[in-house]
Amino acid sequence: MTMDPFGPVTDWVFDLDNTLYPAQTNLFAQIDDRIVDYVIRLTGLSAEEARTIQKDYYQRYGTTLRGLMMEYDIEPDDFLEFVHDIDHGALKPDPRLGNAIRRLPGRKFIMTNGTRQHALAVSNKLGITDYFTDMFGIEDAELVPKPFAETYDIFLKRNTIDPTCAAMFEDLARNLKIPHDLGMQTVLVVPSGTREVFREAWELEGRNAPYVGFVTEDLAGFLEGLLEKVA
């Protein structure tokens, strides 16, 4: 790896779940279970049938919420409040990651398909909130999730970001295609042990996709490596 591709970067964009904290924390698994509970409550289906719908909508629509809005015409606020009512206690402060993010030159952002409130709760637990210029939640994207192009357009315009001077960090490769096409540097974050966590096979695909510029198992270490190049 060389620093050259990141030389022009002045805006650093981070996904939230399974990116700023490892999937092994199983925090997102709580959200996953709450979504299944919501689908059961909405449809009366069995837990197995509800999980099948959830995973199908997540893959096809970007989020289960968007699928439920399209297929069942649900009100989003009730869904978002219900599924993000989780215990964040598994998260611990991450001073190493926080220090690396703090030292990055330029602005830093969180861009998540979760809510802004969820992003704030997570970043507070990690001890990194103060290092971010803005947190962009699904409500800011008019409930259209990544990987849809209009979501990135809204985010970039809201924060006056030149994509050719920005970098995107994600745990899902498919969410890096549009950023790459726009000229952003792209980094796929896939910590070791991810396969031991309940994740769909398609979520782990794309490591070698042409729109994935870099792959790392250690986000803090990757950022520290970049910082060494400019020290």
Coordinates of C-alpha atoms in Angstrom, one line a residue:
M1 CA 0.0 0.0 0.0
T2 CA 1.2 3.5 -0.8
M3 CA -0.1 6.8 0.6
D4 CA -0.4 8.3 -2.9
P5 CA -4.1 7.3 -3.5
F6 CA -5.1 9.0 -0.2
G7 CA -3.0 12.1 -0.7
P8 CA -5.8 14.3 -2.0
V9 CA -8.3 13.0 0.6
T10 CA -9.8 15.7 2.8
D11 CA -13.1 14.0 3.7
W12 CA -13.2 10.6 5.4
V13 CA -16.6 8.7 5.3
F14 CA -17.2 5.7 7.6
D15 CA -20.1 3.3 7.6
L16 CA -21.2 2.5 11.1
D17 CA -22.4 -1.1 11.9
N18 CA -19.7 -3.8 11.5
T19 CA -17.2 -1.1 10.3
L20 CA -16.5 1.2 13.3
Y21 CA -16.9 -1.8 15.6
P22 CA -16.3 -5.4 14.8
A23 CA -19.1 -7.8 13.8
Q24 CA -18.0 -10.1 16.6
T25 CA -19.5 -7.6 19.0
N26 CA -22.9 -8.9 17.8
L27 CA -24.5 -5.5 18.2
F28 CA -26.0 -5.7 14.8
A29 CA -27.3 -9.2 15.6
Q30 CA -29.6 -7.5 18.2
I31 CA -31.0 -5.2 15.4
D32 CA -31.3 -8.3 13.2
D33 CA -33.4 -10.1 15.8
R34 CA -35.6 -7.0 16.4
I35 CA -36.3 -6.7 12.7
V36 CA -37.4 -10.3 12.7
D37 CA -39.7 -9.6 15.7
Y38 CA -41.1 -6.6 13.9
V39 CA -41.9 -8.7 10.8
I40 CA -43.5 -11.4 12.9
R41 CA -45.7 -8.7 14.6
L42 CA -46.6 -7.2 11.2
T43 CA -47.3 -10.4 9.3
G44 CA -48.1 -13.1 11.8
L45 CA -45.5 -15.4 10.1
S46 CA -43.3 -17.8 11.9
A47 CA -39.8 -16.7 13.0
E48 CA -38.3 -18.8 10.2
E49 CA -40.6 -17.2 7.6
A50 CA -40.0 -13.7 9.0
R51 CA -36.2 -14.1 8.8
T52 CA -36.5 -15.3 5.2
I53 CA -38.4 -12.2 4.3
Q54 CA -36.0 -10.0 6.3
K55 CA -32.9 -11.3 4.5
D56 CA -34.6 -11.2 1.1
Y57 CA -35.7 -7.6 1.5
Y58 CA -32.3 -6.6 2.9
Q59 CA -30.5 -8.0 -0.2
R60 CA -33.0 -6.8 -2.8
Y61 CA -33.9 -3.4 -1.3
G62 CA -30.8 -2.4 0.6
T63 CA -32.6 -2.4 3.9
T64 CA -35.5 -4.5 5.3
L65 CA -37.3 -1.2 6.0
R66 CA -37.3 -0.2 2.4
G67 CA -38.7 -3.6 1.5
L68 CA -41.4 -3.4 4.1
M69 CA -42.3 0.1 2.9
M70 CA -42.5 -1.1 -0.7
E71 CA -44.4 -4.4 0.0
Y72 CA -46.5 -3.5 3.1
D73 CA -46.6 0.3 3.0
I74 CA -45.5 0.5 6.7
E75 CA -44.8 3.8 8.5
P76 CA -41.1 4.0 9.0
D77 CA -40.9 5.8 12.3
D78 CA -42.4 2.9 14.3
F79 CA -40.0 0.4 12.6
L80 CA -36.9 2.5 13.2
E81 CA -37.7 3.1 16.9
F82 CA -38.5 -0.5 17.5
V83 CA -35.5 -2.1 15.8
H84 CA -32.9 0.3 17.3
D85 CA -34.1 -0.2 20.8
I86 CA -31.1 -2.4 21.7
D87 CA -28.5 -2.8 24.5
H88 CA -25.3 -1.0 23.5
G89 CA -23.5 -2.3 26.5
A90 CA -21.3 -4.7 24.5
L91 CA -19.5 -1.8 23.0
K92 CA -16.4 -0.5 24.8
P93 CA -14.3 2.7 24.2
D94 CA -11.8 2.3 21.4
P95 CA -9.1 4.9 22.1
R96 CA -6.8 3.5 19.4
L97 CA -9.4 3.9 16.7
G98 CA -10.5 7.2 18.1
N99 CA -6.9 8.6 18.0
A100 CA -6.4 7.4 14.4
I101 CA -9.7 9.0 13.3
R102 CA -8.9 12.2 15.2
R103 CA -5.5 12.5 13.5
L104 CA -6.8 12.1 9.9
P105 CA -6.4 15.4 8.0
G106 CA -9.7 16.9 7.1
R107 CA -13.3 16.2 8.0
K108 CA -14.8 12.9 9.1
F109 CA -18.3 11.6 8.7
I110 CA -20.5 8.6 9.6
M111 CA -22.9 7.5 6.8
T112 CA -25.2 4.7 7.9
N113 CA -28.3 2.9 6.9
G114 CA -29.3 3.1 10.5
T115 CA -30.7 6.1 12.3
R116 CA -28.7 9.2 13.3
Q117 CA -29.7 8.4 17.0
H118 CA -28.2 4.9 16.6
A119 CA -25.0 6.3 15.2
L120 CA -24.7 8.7 18.1
A121 CA -25.3 6.0 20.6
V122 CA -22.6 3.8 19.1
S123 CA -20.1 6.6 18.7
N124 CA -20.7 7.7 22.3
K125 CA -19.9 4.1 23.5
L126 CA -16.8 4.0 21.3
G127 CA -15.7 7.4 22.6
I128 CA -15.3 8.8 19.1
T129 CA -18.3 11.2 18.7
D130 CA -16.3 14.4 19.0
Y131 CA -14.1 13.5 16.0
F132 CA -17.0 13.6 13.4
T133 CA -18.3 16.6 11.6
D134 CA -21.6 15.0 10.9
M135 CA -23.6 11.8 11.2
F136 CA -25.8 10.9 8.3
G137 CA -28.6 8.5 9.0
I138 CA -31.3 6.9 6.9
E139 CA -33.7 9.6 7.8
D140 CA -31.4 12.1 6.2
A141 CA -31.4 10.1 3.0
E142 CA -35.2 10.3 2.8
L143 CA -35.2 6.6 3.8
V144 CA -33.4 5.5 0.6
P145 CA -30.5 3.3 1.7
K146 CA -27.0 2.6 0.4
P147 CA -26.2 1.3 -2.2
F148 CA -28.7 3.5 -4.2
A149 CA -27.0 6.3 -6.0
E150 CA -29.4 9.0 -4.9
T151 CA -28.4 8.4 -1.3
Y152 CA -24.7 9.2 -2.0
D153 CA -25.8 12.3 -4.0
I154 CA -27.8 13.6 -1.0
F155 CA -25.0 12.9 1.4
L156 CA -22.3 14.5 -0.8
K157 CA -24.4 17.6 -1.5
R158 CA -25.4 18.0 2.1
N159 CA -21.8 18.1 3.2
T160 CA -20.3 19.8 0.1
I161 CA -17.9 16.9 -0.5
D162 CA -15.9 16.5 -3.7
P163 CA -15.9 12.7 -4.1
T164 CA -12.4 12.8 -5.8
C165 CA -11.1 14.1 -2.5
A166 CA -12.9 11.6 -0.3
A167 CA -12.5 8.0 1.0
M168 CA -15.3 5.5 2.0
F169 CA -14.9 2.7 4.5
E170 CA -17.5 -0.1 4.4
D171 CA -18.1 -3.6 5.5
L172 CA -20.3 -4.4 2.5
A173 CA -18.5 -4.4 -0.8
R174 CA -21.7 -3.5 -2.8
N175 CA -21.9 -0.2 -0.9
L176 CA -18.5 0.8 -2.4
K177 CA -19.5 0.6 -6.1
I178 CA -21.1 4.0 -6.3
P179 CA -18.4 5.7 -4.3
H180 CA -15.7 4.2 -6.5
D181 CA -17.6 5.3 -9.7
L182 CA -17.8 8.8 -8.2
G183 CA -14.0 8.9 -7.7
M184 CA -13.7 8.1 -4.0
Q185 CA -11.0 5.9 -2.5
T186 CA -12.7 2.7 -1.3
V187 CA -11.8 0.5 1.7
L188 CA -13.5 -2.8 2.6
V189 CA -13.3 -3.5 6.3
V190 CA -13.6 -7.3 7.0
P191 CA -12.2 -8.1 10.4
S192 CA -11.0 -11.7 11.0
G193 CA -13.6 -13.9 12.6
T194 CA -16.4 -12.3 10.5
R195 CA -17.4 -15.7 9.1
E196 CA -18.0 -17.0 12.6
V197 CA -20.7 -14.4 13.0
F198 CA -24.1 -15.0 11.5
R199 CA -23.9 -13.2 8.2
E200 CA -25.3 -14.1 4.8
A201 CA -22.9 -15.3 2.1
W202 CA -23.6 -12.4 -0.2
E203 CA -22.6 -10.0 2.6
L204 CA -19.1 -11.4 2.5
E205 CA -18.7 -11.3 -1.3
G206 CA -16.9 -8.7 -3.3
R207 CA -13.5 -8.6 -1.7
N208 CA -11.9 -8.8 -5.1
A209 CA -14.4 -6.6 -6.9
P210 CA -12.8 -3.9 -9.1
Y211 CA -14.5 -1.1 -7.1
V212 CA -12.8 -2.2 -3.9
G213 CA -9.6 -0.3 -3.7
F214 CA -8.2 -1.7 -0.4
V215 CA -9.2 -4.4 2.0
T216 CA -8.3 -4.4 5.7
E217 CA -9.0 -6.7 8.7
D218 CA -7.9 -3.9 11.1
L219 CA -9.5 -0.4 10.6
A220 CA -7.4 1.3 13.3
G221 CA -4.2 -0.3 11.9
F222 CA -5.0 0.7 8.4
L223 CA -5.6 4.3 9.4
E224 CA -2.4 4.3 11.4
G225 CA -0.6 3.1 8.4
L226 CA -1.9 6.0 6.4
L227 CA -0.9 8.4 9.0
E228 CA 2.7 7.1 9.1
K229 CA 3.0 8.1 5.4
V230 CA 2.2 11.7 6.2
A231 CA 4.1 11.9 9.5

